[in-house]
Every structure is written in structure tokens, then in C-alpha cells.
Amino acid sequence: MLKYLSLFFSILGCILSYGQTNPEIETKQEQDSIKGKEFVQHLGNGYIPTKYFNFDLRYLIKYNQYEGIRTGIGGITNDAFSEKYSINSYLVYGFRDDHFKYSIGGGFRISEQTNTWLNLSYTDDLQETGSTKFLTDKRFFQFFEPRLLNIDLFHKHITKAIAIKHEINDKLSTETEFAVSKIDPTYAYGYALNNEVFNNFDLSTAKIAFQWNPFDYFEMSKTNVREIKEGFPKFTLQYTKSFQNVFNGNFNFSKVDFRTIHRIGNEDNHFSEITLVSGMASGDIPLTHLYHAYPNNITKETIMQRFSVAGLNSFETMFFNEFFSDKFITLQLKHYLKPFNITERFKPQLVLISRYAIGDMKQPERHENITFDSLKKGYTESGFEINKLLFGFGLSFTYRYGAYHLPEFADNIALKFTFNVTL
């Protein structure tokens, strides 16, 4: 009898426990889920996290016309290493130019409440001539940078910098930097000033940048990690001042750069996006620190020879090094149609695109050994993309028209791949 009672209670216990979750197993599964989400988030930001150090995917492998294949390693320490101090560094090698490039830096947190950091860095690397980098964009990451493949106009720079990063509030952040740089163009170039031609030069610059995202939404998760709901429009403003005769600086100039991005709608990935970028420079400023308009077309004879990969915000029919300006404005309009729901996995998306640029340069004769045009007549191109046709790849077609329309019809056409991957 006792044997049957024991068997009955055993079966009853199994029935009562059936469908109930083990707290330990549930906790472990939740922890694994959180770790998985954190890993994907790190990966989306361009990092592979380890215990004390996060490897930066930006330095793993790239390609451009000057360095050829560029590969290396880099990263930054994480909170497990220290929440008050950080060390960041990278080392890369270009196979075509046969040179190492590197940077080493570090910082310490001044204030936890405002996330204020003081950072120092020493960098020996290349930068694209005519490009502008906003200080607040340092963590922008792309798995694949299409424009980089075709860039051939770089200048070497050795830069020592000190910077302060500060969050005024959740929606407004700022960064200030003072830097001393030695600039050496990799191409034949001279800047004529006061009966002297500068083939390389020193710059002492101060920058201050503001990033204002007034419609972003912040909240705290269970793990005390901020989750961000992206809002629009976004605004970025940066001022640069170069000082002559300060730490051997050769030139006195100033620059003001501005960018705003606005998005209308977002229902089922059906929205319009407007991007406006402008810049204005005054004073004695060499070509290295002036403006191009984000060109992305290589100088080849036929359409198929120019076939490459379209950029995210670049002018696909504008040839590299075709235009330079000391003041410019670009306006880009993109309209994303609702993806075509062909199958569960095959959902291509059509994007309609128009771009416009206008600019000018006051004293182009100062820039020797290089020829270029201005944008004072206004540059226009329009086209479309069909994205996510296969493994993130798609196709892009763009046509150049208006004041800078070229005599040969085929020279106004750009046919390219697109590449879009999101995590």
C-alpha cells in the first residue's frame, strides 16, 4: 500500500510541476538573451567585445586607390577595464604604399553626471583631401564604406590632439579639440601665399562641435543601459579656427560646417529623408582643408568601366577631384517606397533620389599643380536604387543633368551596386 501511495504522490508531483519553469533556468536564459542582445548591439556599433577590450572593426580591412588593401587591428578598453579611464589605439598597413599608420590615445572621465571626458591622442595616418569630419561623428560605423574604394587624393598628417567631450543634456552633446598637425599631400600640390609656395605645412587648429538631437527619446532598461528611440530632425554644427604662428602654424583661417537630417514618416519602412550639408571657409586655407561635394565616380571611358558601389550620401555621377569649393551647400532627397513583399525573405525596396549642390571658390589660382571646377552654376543628379535584391546587394542608376551636363550622353550616367546591411 505504501508503495502505491509513494508512486501516486510521485506522479502527482510530476503533474503539478509540469509546465512550470525552473527559476534558475529561466534566469540563465534571460541572462543569455541579454548578453546576446548586447553582443549584437556592440557588433552594430562596429565592435567585437572581449573581457577588457573591444576590437574595432573599422580597422580590420579596407581598400582605396592609394593604399590598396589596408588592414590592421585596433580597439578601445571597456567598462570592465575601467569606468574612469580608457585607452584606444590602432595599427594598420597599406600594401600599395608600403607604410604603417597608427594612433594611440587615452582619456579619463572628469564628471560622471555629464559624461565629461578629457582625451589625448597621437595619430600618424592619411585623410581624404577636401573631406570634413565632425568631431561628434567619431563613432559612426559602416560595415562597408563604398566611396573609400575609389578615393585617390589623400594627405598624410601627424596630429597631436587634446579634446574634451561633454554632454550638456541627453539631447545635446559637444566636443572641443585643440590639435597641432603636420600636413604632407601625397600628390603634387602647392599652395601659393605671399610669394611663397607651400608643398607641406603645419596647422594649429581649435574646433568645437555640437550635436543636437531634440526629438530622440531615452529610457533606462532593466540592465541600466540606455535604449534610444531615434527622432528627427538632427542637427550638427562645427567651428574650426586655424592660428598662424601658434606652435609654428603656417595659416590663419576659419571654417563653419553644418548638417541636418530630417525624416518624414516611418511606417513599414516607407519614408522620406532630407539631408542638408553646408560649409564655409575663409582666410588662407589650402586645398587639403577645403570642400569637395562627396563625389563617387571614377574617371573611366565607359559606363561599365565606372561600375562600382554607390555611397550612402554621395554624388554618384560627380567625378573624383572634379570640384572643390571654399563654400558649398548640398541637398539630398530620398523617398523610400514600401518594400515589395514578394516572399518572406525577398523584399526589395525602391528608393527615389535627387541631389543638388552649389558652391564657389574665391582664389582658385592659389592652388598649384591641380585643376578643378567650381559649383557656382549648381550641380544636379537624380535616379533610383533597388536595394536588397540579393544578400544586401542592389542596383543604383543615376543621371547627371543641368548646368554641368556633359557632352557625351553616356558620361552622365552612373550604374552601380548598392549594399545595405542592418543588425
Short mmCIF file of C-alpha atoms in Angstrom, two decimals:
data_model
loop_
_atom_site.label_atom_id
_atom_site.label_comp_id
_atom_site.label_asym_id
_atom_site.label_seq_id
_atom_site.Cartn_x
_atom_site.Cartn_y
_atom_site.Cartn_z
CA MET A 1 0.00 0.00 0.00
CA LEU A 2 2.77 2.44 0.91
CA LYS A 3 4.47 1.61 -2.36
CA TYR A 4 1.35 2.62 -4.34
CA LEU A 5 0.89 5.79 -2.25
CA SER A 6 4.51 6.76 -2.94
CA LEU A 7 4.02 6.13 -6.66
CA PHE A 8 0.75 8.18 -6.62
CA PHE A 9 2.39 11.20 -4.94
CA SER A 10 5.37 10.98 -7.27
CA ILE A 11 3.09 11.09 -10.33
CA LEU A 12 1.05 13.92 -8.75
CA GLY A 13 4.23 15.89 -8.11
CA CYS A 14 5.28 15.48 -11.73
CA ILE A 15 1.83 16.60 -12.95
CA LEU A 16 1.82 19.66 -10.67
CA SER A 17 5.34 20.63 -11.74
CA TYR A 18 4.63 20.09 -15.45
CA GLY A 19 4.66 23.39 -17.35
CA GLN A 20 6.30 25.30 -14.52
CA THR A 21 9.70 26.93 -15.28
CA ASN A 22 12.77 26.40 -13.20
CA PRO A 23 13.77 29.83 -11.79
CA GLU A 24 17.47 29.08 -12.24
CA ILE A 25 16.99 28.00 -15.86
CA GLU A 26 14.75 30.99 -16.55
CA THR A 27 17.32 33.39 -15.05
CA LYS A 28 20.12 31.83 -17.07
CA GLN A 29 18.09 32.06 -20.28
CA GLU A 30 17.31 35.72 -19.56
CA GLN A 31 20.99 36.45 -18.92
CA ASP A 32 21.99 34.68 -22.14
CA SER A 33 19.36 36.71 -24.03
CA ILE A 34 20.69 39.98 -22.58
CA LYS A 35 24.27 39.01 -23.45
CA GLY A 36 23.18 38.13 -26.99
CA LYS A 37 21.44 41.49 -27.44
CA GLU A 38 24.47 43.33 -26.05
CA PHE A 39 26.79 41.46 -28.44
CA VAL A 40 24.61 42.36 -31.44
CA GLN A 41 24.49 45.97 -30.26
CA HIS A 42 28.30 46.06 -29.97
CA LEU A 43 28.60 44.48 -33.41
CA GLY A 44 26.21 47.04 -34.88
CA ASN A 45 28.41 49.79 -33.43
CA GLY A 46 31.47 48.21 -35.04
CA TYR A 47 32.98 46.36 -32.08
CA ILE A 48 33.76 42.77 -31.13
CA PRO A 49 33.71 42.81 -27.31
CA THR A 50 36.09 40.85 -25.10
CA LYS A 51 36.52 40.93 -21.32
CA TYR A 52 38.56 44.14 -21.07
CA PHE A 53 38.99 45.30 -24.67
CA ASN A 54 36.60 45.88 -27.59
CA PHE A 55 38.14 45.26 -31.00
CA ASP A 56 37.21 47.91 -33.58
CA LEU A 57 36.02 46.50 -36.91
CA ARG A 58 36.81 49.77 -38.75
CA TYR A 59 40.48 48.81 -38.92
CA LEU A 60 40.12 45.18 -39.94
CA ILE A 61 40.22 45.59 -43.74
CA LYS A 62 39.57 48.39 -46.26
CA TYR A 63 40.64 49.34 -49.76
CA ASN A 64 41.43 52.60 -51.56
CA GLN A 65 43.32 53.71 -54.65
CA TYR A 66 46.38 54.99 -52.75
CA GLU A 67 46.97 52.28 -50.14
CA GLY A 68 45.42 49.37 -51.97
CA ILE A 69 44.43 46.88 -49.29
CA ARG A 70 44.58 48.48 -45.84
CA THR A 71 44.43 46.09 -42.92
CA GLY A 72 45.20 46.17 -39.24
CA ILE A 73 43.89 45.96 -35.72
CA GLY A 74 42.56 48.42 -33.17
CA GLY A 75 40.15 48.96 -30.35
CA ILE A 76 39.34 50.53 -27.02
CA THR A 77 39.18 49.39 -23.42
CA ASN A 78 35.69 48.85 -21.96
CA ASP A 79 34.00 49.44 -18.59
CA ALA A 80 35.27 46.12 -17.22
CA PHE A 81 38.80 47.50 -17.60
CA SER A 82 37.84 50.85 -16.05
CA GLU A 83 34.84 53.16 -15.91
CA LYS A 84 37.08 56.18 -15.30
CA TYR A 85 39.94 55.62 -17.73
CA SER A 86 40.17 54.43 -21.34
CA ILE A 87 42.94 53.51 -23.77
CA ASN A 88 42.42 53.35 -27.53
CA SER A 89 44.80 52.54 -30.34
CA TYR A 90 45.12 51.11 -33.84
CA LEU A 91 47.84 49.94 -36.21
CA VAL A 92 47.21 49.45 -39.94
CA TYR A 93 49.31 48.69 -43.01
CA GLY A 94 48.79 49.75 -46.63
CA PHE A 95 50.10 47.18 -49.12
CA ARG A 96 50.33 49.55 -52.10
CA ASP A 97 52.09 52.47 -50.39
CA ASP A 98 54.02 50.05 -48.13
CA HIS A 99 53.54 52.11 -44.95
CA PHE A 100 52.24 51.57 -41.44
CA LYS A 101 49.79 54.06 -39.94
CA TYR A 102 48.84 54.22 -36.30
CA SER A 103 47.19 56.11 -33.49
CA ILE A 104 47.42 55.87 -29.75
CA GLY A 105 45.32 57.71 -27.23
CA GLY A 106 43.68 57.65 -23.88
CA GLY A 107 41.38 59.58 -21.63
CA PHE A 108 39.86 59.93 -18.19
CA ARG A 109 36.41 60.88 -17.04
CA ILE A 110 36.13 64.25 -15.32
CA SER A 111 32.43 64.05 -14.47
CA GLU A 112 30.15 61.01 -14.42
CA GLN A 113 26.93 63.07 -14.27
CA THR A 114 27.64 64.90 -17.55
CA ASN A 115 29.80 62.11 -19.05
CA THR A 116 32.67 64.57 -19.45
CA TRP A 117 35.95 63.10 -20.71
CA LEU A 118 39.39 64.56 -21.33
CA ASN A 119 41.16 62.71 -24.17
CA LEU A 120 44.68 62.81 -25.63
CA SER A 121 45.82 61.29 -28.93
CA TYR A 122 48.77 60.99 -31.30
CA THR A 123 47.93 59.97 -34.90
CA ASP A 124 50.08 59.27 -37.96
CA ASP A 125 47.71 58.47 -40.81
CA LEU A 126 46.02 59.60 -44.04
CA GLN A 127 42.95 61.75 -44.64
CA GLU A 128 41.00 62.38 -47.83
CA THR A 129 41.65 65.84 -49.26
CA GLY A 130 38.57 68.07 -49.13
CA SER A 131 36.75 65.95 -46.56
CA THR A 132 35.25 67.32 -43.36
CA LYS A 133 34.93 65.22 -40.22
CA PHE A 134 32.59 66.30 -37.45
CA LEU A 135 34.10 65.64 -34.02
CA THR A 136 30.77 64.24 -32.83
CA ASP A 137 30.79 61.60 -35.61
CA LYS A 138 33.72 59.61 -34.24
CA ARG A 139 31.65 56.51 -33.53
CA PHE A 140 29.85 56.41 -36.87
CA PHE A 141 30.33 52.92 -38.31
CA GLN A 142 29.60 51.25 -41.64
CA PHE A 143 30.28 47.60 -42.37
CA PHE A 144 31.23 48.69 -45.88
CA GLU A 145 32.35 52.17 -46.99
CA PRO A 146 31.66 52.36 -50.76
CA ARG A 147 33.31 55.74 -51.51
CA LEU A 148 36.57 54.63 -49.96
CA LEU A 149 37.21 52.17 -52.80
CA ASN A 150 37.77 54.92 -55.38
CA ILE A 151 39.44 57.72 -53.39
CA ASP A 152 42.95 58.58 -54.61
CA LEU A 153 43.59 62.09 -53.24
CA PHE A 154 44.95 61.83 -49.69
CA HIS A 155 47.24 63.87 -47.50
CA LYS A 156 49.44 62.50 -44.73
CA HIS A 157 49.08 64.03 -41.30
CA ILE A 158 50.82 63.67 -37.96
CA THR A 159 48.42 65.09 -35.38
CA LYS A 160 48.72 65.63 -31.63
CA ALA A 161 45.36 66.47 -30.08
CA ILE A 162 43.69 67.15 -26.76
CA ALA A 163 39.90 67.10 -26.57
CA ILE A 164 37.06 67.48 -24.07
CA LYS A 165 33.79 65.61 -24.68
CA HIS A 166 30.78 66.80 -22.69
CA GLU A 167 27.04 66.06 -22.60
CA ILE A 168 25.06 69.18 -21.78
CA ASN A 169 21.94 67.02 -21.57
CA ASP A 170 20.59 63.80 -23.10
CA LYS A 171 19.86 65.54 -26.40
CA LEU A 172 22.78 67.98 -26.71
CA SER A 173 26.44 66.95 -26.68
CA THR A 174 29.58 68.84 -27.50
CA GLU A 175 33.26 68.18 -28.14
CA THR A 176 36.13 70.66 -28.18
CA GLU A 177 39.59 69.88 -29.60
CA PHE A 178 42.93 71.62 -29.95
CA ALA A 179 45.33 69.96 -32.40
CA VAL A 180 48.75 70.51 -33.93
CA SER A 181 49.30 68.82 -37.31
CA LYS A 182 52.00 68.34 -39.89
CA ILE A 183 50.35 68.04 -43.34
CA ASP A 184 52.06 66.46 -46.35
CA PRO A 185 49.96 65.85 -49.52
CA THR A 186 50.65 62.54 -51.28
CA TYR A 187 50.19 64.25 -54.68
CA ALA A 188 51.97 67.14 -56.42
CA TYR A 189 50.46 70.24 -54.87
CA GLY A 190 51.49 73.73 -53.89
CA TYR A 191 49.64 76.48 -52.07
CA ALA A 192 50.85 79.94 -53.12
CA LEU A 193 50.77 82.64 -50.45
CA ASN A 194 52.83 85.85 -50.02
CA ASN A 195 55.32 84.94 -52.77
CA GLU A 196 55.92 81.51 -51.23
CA VAL A 197 54.69 78.08 -52.33
CA PHE A 198 53.88 75.59 -49.57
CA ASN A 199 54.19 71.92 -50.59
CA ASN A 200 53.71 70.81 -46.98
CA PHE A 201 52.77 72.82 -43.93
CA ASP A 202 51.92 72.95 -40.23
CA LEU A 203 48.50 73.72 -38.79
CA SER A 204 47.39 74.64 -35.27
CA THR A 205 43.62 74.35 -35.01
CA ALA A 206 40.87 74.63 -32.43
CA LYS A 207 37.46 73.02 -33.05
CA ILE A 208 34.16 72.95 -31.26
CA ALA A 209 31.24 70.78 -32.38
CA PHE A 210 27.64 70.45 -31.21
CA GLN A 211 25.30 67.53 -31.83
CA TRP A 212 21.63 68.30 -31.08
CA ASN A 213 19.00 65.58 -31.39
CA PRO A 214 15.94 67.29 -29.88
CA PHE A 215 13.49 64.51 -30.72
CA ASP A 216 15.50 61.48 -29.58
CA TYR A 217 13.93 59.52 -26.73
CA PHE A 218 15.95 57.99 -23.88
CA GLU A 219 14.93 55.47 -21.26
CA MET A 220 16.59 53.10 -18.82
CA SER A 221 16.36 49.35 -19.33
CA LYS A 222 16.49 46.67 -16.64
CA THR A 223 20.24 46.45 -17.11
CA ASN A 224 20.61 50.26 -16.77
CA VAL A 225 21.56 50.56 -20.43
CA ARG A 226 20.07 53.45 -22.34
CA GLU A 227 17.75 52.49 -25.14
CA ILE A 228 17.38 55.18 -27.79
CA LYS A 229 14.35 55.83 -29.94
CA GLU A 230 15.65 57.83 -32.88
CA GLY A 231 13.92 61.10 -33.66
CA PHE A 232 14.24 63.73 -36.38
CA PRO A 233 15.44 66.26 -37.35
CA LYS A 234 19.04 66.07 -36.12
CA PHE A 235 21.49 68.99 -36.19
CA THR A 236 25.30 69.11 -36.23
CA LEU A 237 27.34 72.33 -36.09
CA GLN A 238 31.14 72.68 -36.04
CA TYR A 239 33.50 75.67 -35.97
CA THR A 240 37.21 75.41 -36.80
CA LYS A 241 39.85 78.09 -36.31
CA SER A 242 43.46 77.78 -37.54
CA PHE A 243 46.07 80.00 -35.88
CA GLN A 244 49.15 81.34 -37.64
CA ASN A 245 52.39 81.49 -35.62
CA VAL A 246 50.90 79.37 -32.82
CA PHE A 247 53.01 76.20 -32.43
CA ASN A 248 54.52 77.02 -35.87
CA GLY A 249 51.15 77.15 -37.63
CA ASN A 250 51.50 78.47 -41.20
CA PHE A 251 47.96 79.65 -41.96
CA ASN A 252 45.18 81.67 -40.44
CA PHE A 253 41.68 80.55 -41.48
CA SER A 254 38.26 79.60 -40.13
CA LYS A 255 35.51 77.16 -41.13
CA VAL A 256 31.85 76.71 -40.20
CA ASP A 257 30.21 73.36 -41.04
CA PHE A 258 26.56 72.43 -40.64
CA ARG A 259 24.43 69.34 -41.26
CA THR A 260 20.81 68.47 -40.65
CA ILE A 261 18.94 65.23 -41.33
CA HIS A 262 15.17 65.02 -41.31
CA ARG A 263 12.90 62.03 -41.85
CA ILE A 264 9.17 62.16 -42.62
CA GLY A 265 7.13 59.04 -41.92
CA ASN A 266 8.47 55.62 -40.99
CA GLU A 267 5.52 53.32 -41.36
CA ASP A 268 6.54 49.93 -42.77
CA ASN A 269 9.91 51.41 -43.84
CA HIS A 270 8.06 53.86 -46.07
CA PHE A 271 9.52 57.34 -45.50
CA SER A 272 11.28 60.36 -46.99
CA GLU A 273 14.69 61.58 -45.86
CA ILE A 274 16.18 65.05 -46.39
CA THR A 275 19.90 65.71 -45.78
CA LEU A 276 21.39 69.20 -45.99
CA VAL A 277 25.15 69.75 -45.59
CA SER A 278 26.92 73.09 -45.88
CA GLY A 279 30.32 74.58 -45.21
CA MET A 280 32.01 77.96 -45.44
CA ALA A 281 35.74 78.68 -45.17
CA SER A 282 37.56 82.00 -45.11
CA GLY A 283 41.19 83.05 -44.83
CA ASP A 284 44.36 81.39 -46.12
CA ILE A 285 43.27 77.79 -46.46
CA PRO A 286 44.96 75.04 -48.54
CA LEU A 287 43.07 72.53 -50.68
CA THR A 288 43.51 69.79 -48.07
CA HIS A 289 41.06 71.57 -45.76
CA LEU A 290 38.59 72.90 -48.33
CA TYR A 291 35.44 71.09 -49.53
CA HIS A 292 34.53 68.57 -52.16
CA ALA A 293 30.86 67.61 -52.56
CA TYR A 294 31.16 63.88 -51.79
CA PRO A 295 31.87 62.66 -55.34
CA ASN A 296 31.81 58.94 -56.11
CA ASN A 297 32.56 58.48 -59.81
CA ILE A 298 35.88 57.28 -61.19
CA THR A 299 37.37 58.69 -64.41
CA LYS A 300 36.89 55.87 -66.93
CA GLU A 301 35.62 55.87 -70.52
CA THR A 302 32.58 53.58 -70.40
CA ILE A 303 29.67 53.08 -68.04
CA MET A 304 30.73 49.53 -67.19
CA GLN A 305 34.32 50.60 -66.51
CA ARG A 306 32.90 53.07 -63.98
CA PHE A 307 30.69 50.37 -62.45
CA SER A 308 31.40 50.27 -58.70
CA VAL A 309 29.47 50.61 -55.44
CA ALA A 310 27.15 53.53 -54.68
CA GLY A 311 27.69 55.52 -51.50
CA LEU A 312 25.10 56.40 -48.90
CA ASN A 313 25.14 60.18 -49.34
CA SER A 314 27.47 60.78 -52.29
CA PHE A 315 27.05 62.24 -55.80
CA GLU A 316 27.29 59.16 -57.99
CA THR A 317 27.82 60.96 -61.33
CA MET A 318 30.33 63.52 -60.00
CA PHE A 319 33.93 62.56 -60.76
CA PHE A 320 36.54 62.49 -58.03
CA ASN A 321 38.56 65.74 -57.79
CA GLU A 322 36.25 67.44 -60.33
CA PHE A 323 35.05 70.20 -57.98
CA PHE A 324 36.45 71.97 -54.91
CA SER A 325 34.91 74.88 -53.01
CA ASP A 326 35.52 77.20 -50.10
CA LYS A 327 31.76 77.45 -49.57
CA PHE A 328 29.10 74.97 -50.60
CA ILE A 329 25.65 73.53 -49.90
CA THR A 330 24.37 70.08 -50.80
CA LEU A 331 20.75 68.94 -50.58
CA GLN A 332 19.76 65.30 -50.93
CA LEU A 333 16.19 64.00 -51.12
CA LYS A 334 15.42 60.29 -50.75
CA HIS A 335 11.99 58.71 -50.85
CA TYR A 336 11.83 55.09 -49.65
CA LEU A 337 8.83 53.22 -51.03
CA LYS A 338 7.27 50.40 -49.05
CA PRO A 339 9.32 47.20 -49.64
CA PHE A 340 7.89 44.76 -52.18
CA ASN A 341 6.66 41.78 -50.15
CA ILE A 342 7.48 39.13 -52.76
CA THR A 343 8.41 36.36 -50.32
CA GLU A 344 9.21 36.08 -46.61
CA ARG A 345 12.92 36.70 -47.28
CA PHE A 346 12.87 38.54 -50.60
CA LYS A 347 11.66 42.10 -50.01
CA PRO A 348 13.44 44.53 -52.35
CA GLN A 349 12.90 48.25 -51.84
CA LEU A 350 12.76 51.08 -54.39
CA VAL A 351 14.32 54.43 -53.39
CA LEU A 352 13.86 57.60 -55.49
CA ILE A 353 16.78 60.05 -55.21
CA SER A 354 17.56 63.65 -56.19
CA ARG A 355 20.70 65.58 -55.25
CA TYR A 356 21.71 69.21 -55.67
CA ALA A 357 24.99 71.04 -54.93
CA ILE A 358 26.13 74.62 -55.31
CA GLY A 359 29.42 76.25 -54.29
CA ASP A 360 32.28 78.54 -55.27
CA MET A 361 35.92 79.39 -54.62
CA LYS A 362 37.37 82.89 -54.34
CA GLN A 363 41.03 82.39 -55.30
CA PRO A 364 41.49 79.11 -57.22
CA GLU A 365 44.80 80.38 -58.66
CA ARG A 366 46.47 79.86 -55.28
CA HIS A 367 46.20 76.08 -55.70
CA GLU A 368 49.02 74.91 -57.98
CA ASN A 369 49.58 71.65 -59.91
CA ILE A 370 45.91 70.67 -59.75
CA THR A 371 42.91 71.58 -61.92
CA PHE A 372 39.28 71.64 -60.84
CA ASP A 373 35.99 73.41 -61.48
CA SER A 374 33.61 75.34 -59.22
CA LEU A 375 29.98 74.55 -58.39
CA LYS A 376 28.66 78.08 -58.86
CA LYS A 377 26.22 77.04 -61.63
CA GLY A 378 24.58 74.35 -59.49
CA TYR A 379 25.01 70.61 -59.90
CA THR A 380 22.03 68.24 -60.19
CA GLU A 381 21.54 64.49 -60.48
CA SER A 382 18.57 62.17 -59.99
CA GLY A 383 17.96 58.46 -60.10
CA PHE A 384 16.82 55.46 -58.13
CA GLU A 385 18.03 52.46 -56.16
CA ILE A 386 16.57 48.98 -55.90
CA ASN A 387 18.01 47.70 -52.64
CA LYS A 388 18.27 44.26 -51.00
CA LEU A 389 17.96 42.18 -54.15
CA LEU A 390 20.47 39.54 -53.01
CA PHE A 391 22.46 39.26 -49.74
CA GLY A 392 22.08 43.01 -49.11
CA PHE A 393 23.17 43.96 -52.64
CA GLY A 394 21.06 46.02 -55.03
CA LEU A 395 21.39 48.28 -58.07
CA SER A 396 21.63 52.05 -58.50
CA PHE A 397 21.01 54.22 -61.58
CA THR A 398 21.76 57.98 -61.56
CA TYR A 399 21.67 60.63 -64.30
CA ARG A 400 23.54 63.96 -64.37
CA TYR A 401 21.72 66.95 -65.87
CA GLY A 402 21.53 70.73 -65.70
CA ALA A 403 24.43 73.20 -65.90
CA TYR A 404 27.15 70.54 -65.63
CA HIS A 405 25.60 68.08 -68.09
CA LEU A 406 28.45 66.54 -70.14
CA PRO A 407 28.51 66.47 -73.99
CA GLU A 408 28.70 62.67 -74.19
CA PHE A 409 25.39 61.16 -73.07
CA ALA A 410 26.99 58.07 -71.50
CA ASP A 411 29.28 60.22 -69.33
CA ASN A 412 26.22 61.50 -67.46
CA ILE A 413 25.12 58.02 -66.38
CA ALA A 414 26.23 56.10 -63.29
CA LEU A 415 25.21 52.45 -62.88
CA LYS A 416 26.37 50.84 -59.63
CA PHE A 417 25.81 48.27 -56.93
CA THR A 418 24.24 49.22 -53.63
CA PHE A 419 24.95 47.45 -50.36
CA ASN A 420 22.73 47.63 -47.28
CA VAL A 421 23.07 45.50 -44.16
CA THR A 422 21.42 46.24 -40.81
CA LEU A 423 21.60 44.40 -37.50
#
